[in-house]
Short mmCIF file of C-alpha atoms and ligand atoms in Angstrom, two decimals:
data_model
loop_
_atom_site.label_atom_id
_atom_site.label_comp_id
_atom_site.label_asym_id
_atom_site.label_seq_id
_atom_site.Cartn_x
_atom_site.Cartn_y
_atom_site.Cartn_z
CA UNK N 141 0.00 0.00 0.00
CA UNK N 142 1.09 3.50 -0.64
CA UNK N 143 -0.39 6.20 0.94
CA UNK N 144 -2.48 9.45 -0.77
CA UNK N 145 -0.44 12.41 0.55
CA UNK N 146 -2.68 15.28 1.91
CA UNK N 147 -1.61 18.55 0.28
CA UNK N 148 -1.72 20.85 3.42
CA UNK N 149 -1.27 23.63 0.93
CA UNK N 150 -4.09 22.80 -0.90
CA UNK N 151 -6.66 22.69 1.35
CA UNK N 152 -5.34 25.53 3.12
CA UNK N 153 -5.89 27.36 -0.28
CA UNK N 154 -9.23 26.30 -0.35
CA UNK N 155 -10.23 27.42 3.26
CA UNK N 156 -8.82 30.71 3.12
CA UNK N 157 -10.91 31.50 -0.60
CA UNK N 158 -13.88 30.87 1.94
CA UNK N 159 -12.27 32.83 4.50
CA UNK N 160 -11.96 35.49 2.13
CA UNK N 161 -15.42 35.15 0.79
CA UNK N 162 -16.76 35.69 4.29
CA UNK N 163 -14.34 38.51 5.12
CA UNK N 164 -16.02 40.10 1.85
CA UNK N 165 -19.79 39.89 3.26
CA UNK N 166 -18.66 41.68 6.54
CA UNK N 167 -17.42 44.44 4.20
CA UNK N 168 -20.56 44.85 2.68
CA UNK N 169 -21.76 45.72 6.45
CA UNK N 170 -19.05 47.95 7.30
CA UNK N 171 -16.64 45.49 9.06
CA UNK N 172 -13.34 43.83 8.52
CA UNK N 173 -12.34 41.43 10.58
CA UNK N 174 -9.14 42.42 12.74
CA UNK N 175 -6.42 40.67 14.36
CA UNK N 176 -4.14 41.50 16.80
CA UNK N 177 -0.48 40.10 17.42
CA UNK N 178 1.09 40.79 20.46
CA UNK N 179 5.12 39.50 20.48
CA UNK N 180 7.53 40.11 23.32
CA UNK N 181 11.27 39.52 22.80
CA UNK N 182 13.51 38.73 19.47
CA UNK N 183 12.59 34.75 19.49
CA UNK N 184 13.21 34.26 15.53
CA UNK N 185 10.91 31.40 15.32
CA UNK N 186 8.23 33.59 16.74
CA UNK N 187 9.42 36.57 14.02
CA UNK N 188 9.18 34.62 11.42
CA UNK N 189 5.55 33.10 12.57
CA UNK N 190 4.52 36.43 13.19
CA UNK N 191 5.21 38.00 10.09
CA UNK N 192 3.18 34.87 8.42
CA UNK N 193 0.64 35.58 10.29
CA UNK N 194 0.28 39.14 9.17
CA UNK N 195 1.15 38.63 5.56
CA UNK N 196 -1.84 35.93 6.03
CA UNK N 197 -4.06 38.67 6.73
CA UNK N 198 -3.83 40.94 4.36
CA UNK N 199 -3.99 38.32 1.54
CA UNK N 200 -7.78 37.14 2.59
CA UNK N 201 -8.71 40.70 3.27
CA UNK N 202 -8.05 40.76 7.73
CA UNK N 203 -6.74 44.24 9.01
CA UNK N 204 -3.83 43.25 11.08
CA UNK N 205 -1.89 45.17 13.68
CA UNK N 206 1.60 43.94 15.24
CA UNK N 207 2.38 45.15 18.84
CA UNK N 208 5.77 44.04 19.40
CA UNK N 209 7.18 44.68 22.71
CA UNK N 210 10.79 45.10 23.86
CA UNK N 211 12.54 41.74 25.36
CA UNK N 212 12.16 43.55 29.06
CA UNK N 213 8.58 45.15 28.54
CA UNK N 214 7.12 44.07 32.07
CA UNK N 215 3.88 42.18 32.13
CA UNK N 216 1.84 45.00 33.54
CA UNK N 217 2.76 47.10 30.17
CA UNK N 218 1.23 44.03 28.37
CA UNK N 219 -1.83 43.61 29.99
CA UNK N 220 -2.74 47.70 29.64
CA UNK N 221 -2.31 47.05 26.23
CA UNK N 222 -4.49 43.77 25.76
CA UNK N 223 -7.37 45.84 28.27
CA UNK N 224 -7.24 47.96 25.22
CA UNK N 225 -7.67 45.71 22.54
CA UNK N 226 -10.57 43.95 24.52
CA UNK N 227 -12.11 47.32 24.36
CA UNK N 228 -11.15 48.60 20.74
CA UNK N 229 -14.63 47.34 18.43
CA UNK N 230 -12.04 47.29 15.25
CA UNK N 231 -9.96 44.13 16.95
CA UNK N 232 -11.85 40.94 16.94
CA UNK N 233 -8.91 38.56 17.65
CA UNK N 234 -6.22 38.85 19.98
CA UNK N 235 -2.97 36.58 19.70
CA UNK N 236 0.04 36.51 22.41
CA UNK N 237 2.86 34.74 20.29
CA UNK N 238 4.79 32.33 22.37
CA UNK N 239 6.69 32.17 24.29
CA UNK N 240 7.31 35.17 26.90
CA UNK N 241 10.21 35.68 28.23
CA UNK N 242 10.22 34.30 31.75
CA UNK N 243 9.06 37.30 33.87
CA UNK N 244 6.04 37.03 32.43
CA UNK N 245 3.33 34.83 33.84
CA UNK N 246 2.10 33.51 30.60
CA UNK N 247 -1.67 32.38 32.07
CA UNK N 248 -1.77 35.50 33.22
CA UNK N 249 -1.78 37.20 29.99
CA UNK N 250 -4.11 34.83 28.59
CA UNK N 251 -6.39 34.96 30.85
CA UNK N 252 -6.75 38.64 30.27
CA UNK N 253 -7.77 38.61 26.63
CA UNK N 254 -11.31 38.53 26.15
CA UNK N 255 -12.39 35.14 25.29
CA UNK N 256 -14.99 36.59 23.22
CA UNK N 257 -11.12 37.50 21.11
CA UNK N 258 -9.07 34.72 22.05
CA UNK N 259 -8.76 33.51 18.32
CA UNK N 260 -5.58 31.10 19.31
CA UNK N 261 -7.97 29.07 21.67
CA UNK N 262 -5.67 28.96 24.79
CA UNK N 263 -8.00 31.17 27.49
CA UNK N 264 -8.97 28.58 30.16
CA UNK N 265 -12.76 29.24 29.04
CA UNK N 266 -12.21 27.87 25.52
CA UNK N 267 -10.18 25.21 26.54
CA UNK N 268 -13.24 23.86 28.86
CA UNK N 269 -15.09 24.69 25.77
CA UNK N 270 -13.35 21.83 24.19
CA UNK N 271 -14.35 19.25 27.07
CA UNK N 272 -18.14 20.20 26.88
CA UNK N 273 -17.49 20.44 23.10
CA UNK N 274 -18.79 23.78 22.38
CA UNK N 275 -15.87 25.29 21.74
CA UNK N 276 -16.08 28.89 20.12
CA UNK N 277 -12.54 29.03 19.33
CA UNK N 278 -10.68 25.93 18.87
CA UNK N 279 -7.14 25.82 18.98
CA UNK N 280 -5.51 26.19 15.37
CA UNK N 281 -3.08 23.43 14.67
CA UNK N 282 -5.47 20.73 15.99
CA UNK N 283 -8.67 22.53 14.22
CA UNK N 284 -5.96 22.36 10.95
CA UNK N 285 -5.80 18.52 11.36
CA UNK N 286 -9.46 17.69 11.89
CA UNK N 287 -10.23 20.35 8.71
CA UNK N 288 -7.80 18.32 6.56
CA UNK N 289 -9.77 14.98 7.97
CA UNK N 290 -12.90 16.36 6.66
CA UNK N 291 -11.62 17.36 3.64
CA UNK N 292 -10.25 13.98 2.85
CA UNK N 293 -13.60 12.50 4.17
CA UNK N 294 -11.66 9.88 6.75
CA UNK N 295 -14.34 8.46 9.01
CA UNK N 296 -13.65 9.40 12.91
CA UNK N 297 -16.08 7.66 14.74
CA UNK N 298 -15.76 4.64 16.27
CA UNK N 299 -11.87 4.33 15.18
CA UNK N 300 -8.58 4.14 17.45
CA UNK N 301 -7.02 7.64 17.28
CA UNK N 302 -3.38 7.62 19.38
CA UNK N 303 -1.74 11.11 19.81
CA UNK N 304 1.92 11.48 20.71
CA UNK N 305 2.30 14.52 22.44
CA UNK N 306 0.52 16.02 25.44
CA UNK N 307 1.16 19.40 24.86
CA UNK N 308 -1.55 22.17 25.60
CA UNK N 309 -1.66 23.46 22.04
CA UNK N 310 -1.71 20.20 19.97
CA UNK N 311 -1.78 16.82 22.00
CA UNK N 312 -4.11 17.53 24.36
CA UNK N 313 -6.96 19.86 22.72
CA UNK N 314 -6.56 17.14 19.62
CA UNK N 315 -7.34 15.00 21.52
CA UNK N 316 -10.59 16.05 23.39
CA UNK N 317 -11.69 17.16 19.74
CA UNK N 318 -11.40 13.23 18.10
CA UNK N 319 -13.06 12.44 21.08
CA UNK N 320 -15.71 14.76 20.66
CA UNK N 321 -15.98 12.83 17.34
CA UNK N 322 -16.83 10.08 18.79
CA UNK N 323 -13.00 8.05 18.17
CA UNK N 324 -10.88 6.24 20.86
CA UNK N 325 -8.24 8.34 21.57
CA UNK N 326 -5.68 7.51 23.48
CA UNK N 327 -2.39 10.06 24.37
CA UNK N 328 1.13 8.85 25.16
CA UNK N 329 4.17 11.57 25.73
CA UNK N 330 7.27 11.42 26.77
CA UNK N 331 6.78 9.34 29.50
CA UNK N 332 4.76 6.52 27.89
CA UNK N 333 6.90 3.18 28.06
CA UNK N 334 6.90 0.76 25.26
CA UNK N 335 5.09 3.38 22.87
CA UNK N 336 4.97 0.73 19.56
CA UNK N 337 2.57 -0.90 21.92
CA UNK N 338 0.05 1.97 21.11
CA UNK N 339 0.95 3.45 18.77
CA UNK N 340 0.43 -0.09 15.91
CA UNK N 341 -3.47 0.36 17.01
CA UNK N 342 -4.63 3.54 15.60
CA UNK N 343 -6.23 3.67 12.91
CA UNK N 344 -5.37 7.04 13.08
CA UNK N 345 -1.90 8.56 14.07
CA UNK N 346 -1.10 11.82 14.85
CA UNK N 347 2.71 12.84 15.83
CA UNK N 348 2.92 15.50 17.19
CA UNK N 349 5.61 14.88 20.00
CA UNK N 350 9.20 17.29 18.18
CA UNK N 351 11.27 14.16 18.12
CA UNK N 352 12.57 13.74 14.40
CA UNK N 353 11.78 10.31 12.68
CA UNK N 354 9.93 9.24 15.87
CA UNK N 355 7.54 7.17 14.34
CA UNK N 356 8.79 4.28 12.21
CA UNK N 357 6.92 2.17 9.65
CA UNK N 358 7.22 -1.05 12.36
CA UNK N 359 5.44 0.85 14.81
CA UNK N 360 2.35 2.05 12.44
CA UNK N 361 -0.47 -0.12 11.37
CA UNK N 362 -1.00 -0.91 7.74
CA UNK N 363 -3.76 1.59 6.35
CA UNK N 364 -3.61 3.57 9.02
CA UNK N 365 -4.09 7.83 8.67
CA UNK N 366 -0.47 9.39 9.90
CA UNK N 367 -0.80 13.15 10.36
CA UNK N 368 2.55 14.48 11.23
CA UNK N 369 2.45 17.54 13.49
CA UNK N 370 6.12 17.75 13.79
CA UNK N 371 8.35 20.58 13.08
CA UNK N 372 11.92 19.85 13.68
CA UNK N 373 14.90 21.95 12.08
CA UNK N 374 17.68 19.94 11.43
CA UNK N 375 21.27 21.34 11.67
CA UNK N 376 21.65 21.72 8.02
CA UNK N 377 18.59 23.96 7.94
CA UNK N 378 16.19 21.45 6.56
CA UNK N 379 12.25 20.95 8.09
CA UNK N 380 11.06 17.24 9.06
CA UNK N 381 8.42 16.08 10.68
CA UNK N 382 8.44 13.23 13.60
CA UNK N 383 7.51 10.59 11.14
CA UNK N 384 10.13 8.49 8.86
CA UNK N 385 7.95 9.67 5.51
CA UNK N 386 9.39 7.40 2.92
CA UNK N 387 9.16 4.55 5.01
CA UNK N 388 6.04 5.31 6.78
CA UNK N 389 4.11 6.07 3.23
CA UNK N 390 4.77 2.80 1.71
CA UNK N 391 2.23 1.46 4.86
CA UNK N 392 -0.20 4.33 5.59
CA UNK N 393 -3.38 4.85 3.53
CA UNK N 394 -3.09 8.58 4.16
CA UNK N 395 -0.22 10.93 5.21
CA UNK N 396 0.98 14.55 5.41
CA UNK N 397 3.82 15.41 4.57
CA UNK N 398 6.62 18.19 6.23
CA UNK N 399 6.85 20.80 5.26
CA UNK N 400 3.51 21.38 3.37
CA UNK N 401 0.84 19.67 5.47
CA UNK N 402 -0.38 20.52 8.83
CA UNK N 403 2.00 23.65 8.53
CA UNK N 404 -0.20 25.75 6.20
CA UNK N 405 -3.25 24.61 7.81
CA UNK N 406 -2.10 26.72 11.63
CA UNK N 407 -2.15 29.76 10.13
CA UNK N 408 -4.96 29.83 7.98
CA UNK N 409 -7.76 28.24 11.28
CA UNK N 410 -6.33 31.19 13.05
CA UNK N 411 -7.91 33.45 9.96
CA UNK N 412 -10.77 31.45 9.59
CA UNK N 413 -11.63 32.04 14.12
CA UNK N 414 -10.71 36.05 13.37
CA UNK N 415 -13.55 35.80 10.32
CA UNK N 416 -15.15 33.44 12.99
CA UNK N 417 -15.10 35.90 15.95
CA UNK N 418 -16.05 39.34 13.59
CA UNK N 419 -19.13 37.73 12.55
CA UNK N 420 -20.42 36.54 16.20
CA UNK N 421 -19.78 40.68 16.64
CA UNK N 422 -21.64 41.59 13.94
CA UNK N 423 -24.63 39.52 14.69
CA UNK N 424 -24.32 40.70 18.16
CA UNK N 425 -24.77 44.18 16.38
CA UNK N 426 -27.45 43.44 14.64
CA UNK N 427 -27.55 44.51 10.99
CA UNK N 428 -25.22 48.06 10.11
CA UNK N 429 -25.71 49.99 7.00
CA UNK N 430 -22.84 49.82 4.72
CA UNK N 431 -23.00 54.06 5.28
CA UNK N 432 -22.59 53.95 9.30
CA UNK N 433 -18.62 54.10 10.65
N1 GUN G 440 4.03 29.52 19.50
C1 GUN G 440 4.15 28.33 18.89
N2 GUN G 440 2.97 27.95 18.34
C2 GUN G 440 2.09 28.91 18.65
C3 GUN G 440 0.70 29.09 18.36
O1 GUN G 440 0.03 28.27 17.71
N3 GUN G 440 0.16 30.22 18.85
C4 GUN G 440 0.87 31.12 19.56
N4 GUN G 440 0.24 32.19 20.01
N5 GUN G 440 2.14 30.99 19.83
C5 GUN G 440 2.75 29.89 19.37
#
């Protein structure tokens, strides 16, 4: 068996033409959607993920402002700034880029942004969200992967989902969201012994754990769905994910690739919860002539 690889880049076309659509029937009310990015510190990763995010914007039609703050702005600076953009009707998402540096309590701040903003998912309110499963906002990356499961029409209920990784913005919300879905989900991390054990169940896999070439085609199940959330640099510059792709696709029925799979998806759920968030506003508002400011 050889696996279909999902093109991440394709889909993610595809859902940002809607997100652009929608964008365009705000206009005709008088609103465009607007996100917020607040960044602390020089971390390049989080320059170069910021600057994505804003070029992101402006191509489906999102106003986007960047308030980046000096490595040693203290917290208290921060939250003024997020009390105004709670306040400010023109922002409809609010995104704190991590990480902080370390004097900065990072619940904290994220527990001051409006969750009626919180576009990234990570306010304690939306996480809950995602146990009850009404989440308003869910978390991007995982929201990417269950988008490109739709699109590819893989069944979820009823099948063995395993996620490596327990992290708060992947592992852990993907998980309460399969099983919202109705799938057997099961998480192993870091500390999960004899992970093979587990892992050759699922029908579907995800990886998201940062460990290059973690998963190996003896430990996957024939057929099974391997989404690869990994994003590992390797010295020579390179991107791969924490599947062993060539091996891995000779065995899967579906898998994404890295770079160009879950990657492209991240950015463009976080556009689609700004669109998301200005039109919950705007039917809040009630209907606004396209004349009125
Ligand atoms: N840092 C790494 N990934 C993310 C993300 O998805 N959102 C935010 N805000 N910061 C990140």
């Amino acid at each position: 068996m050889v696996a279909k690889v999902i093109d991440g880049n394709a889909v993610a076309r595809l859902v940002r033409t809607e997100c652009r659509q929608r964008a365009e029937t705000l206009k005709a009310r008088n609103i465009q959607p607007g996100l917020a990015v607040i960044m602390v510190g020089n971390n390049p990763a989080s320059g170069v993920y910021v600057r994505n995010k804003v070029k992101a914007c402006e191509e489906v039609g999102l106003r986007s402002e960047l308030h980046h703050f000096h490595e040693n702005t203290g917290q208290a600076q921060v939250l003024d700034v997020i009390d105004g953009l709670n306040r400010n009707p023109a922002i409809h998402g609010i995104l704190i880029q991590l990480p902080l540096p370390p004097h900065i309590q990072v619940r904290t701040v994220l527990e001051a942004i409006s969750r009626d903003k919180d576009v990234d998912g990570f306010h304690l309110y939306n996480v809950g969200g995602l146990v009850v499963g009404d989440t308003v906002f869910p978390p991007c990356t995982p929201y990417g992967v269950q988008r490109l499961l739709e699109h590819e029409r893989i069944p979820i209920e009823g099948r063995n989902v395993v996620v490596v990784g327990a992290s708060n913005i992947v592992g852990k919300p993907m998980a309460l969201m399969l099983m919202q879905k109705n799938a057997t989900v099961c998480i192993c991390h870091a500390k999960t012994r004899d992970l093979a054990q587990f892992t050759i169940l699922a029908d579907i896999l995800v990886a998201a754990a940062g460990v290059p070439g973690l998963i190996k085609h003896e430990v996957v199940k024939t057929g099974a769905v391997v989404i690869d959330v990994g994003i590992n640099r390797l010295p020579g510059g390179g991107l791969v994910g924490d599947v062993d792709f060539d091996q891995v696709r000779q065995k899967a029925s579906y898998i994404t690739p890295v770079p160009g799979g879950v990657g492209p998806m991240t950015v463009t759920m976080l556009l689609c919860n700004t669109v998301g968030s200005a039109e919950r506003f705007a039917g809040r508002e009630g209907p606004r002539p396209a004349s009125s400011t």
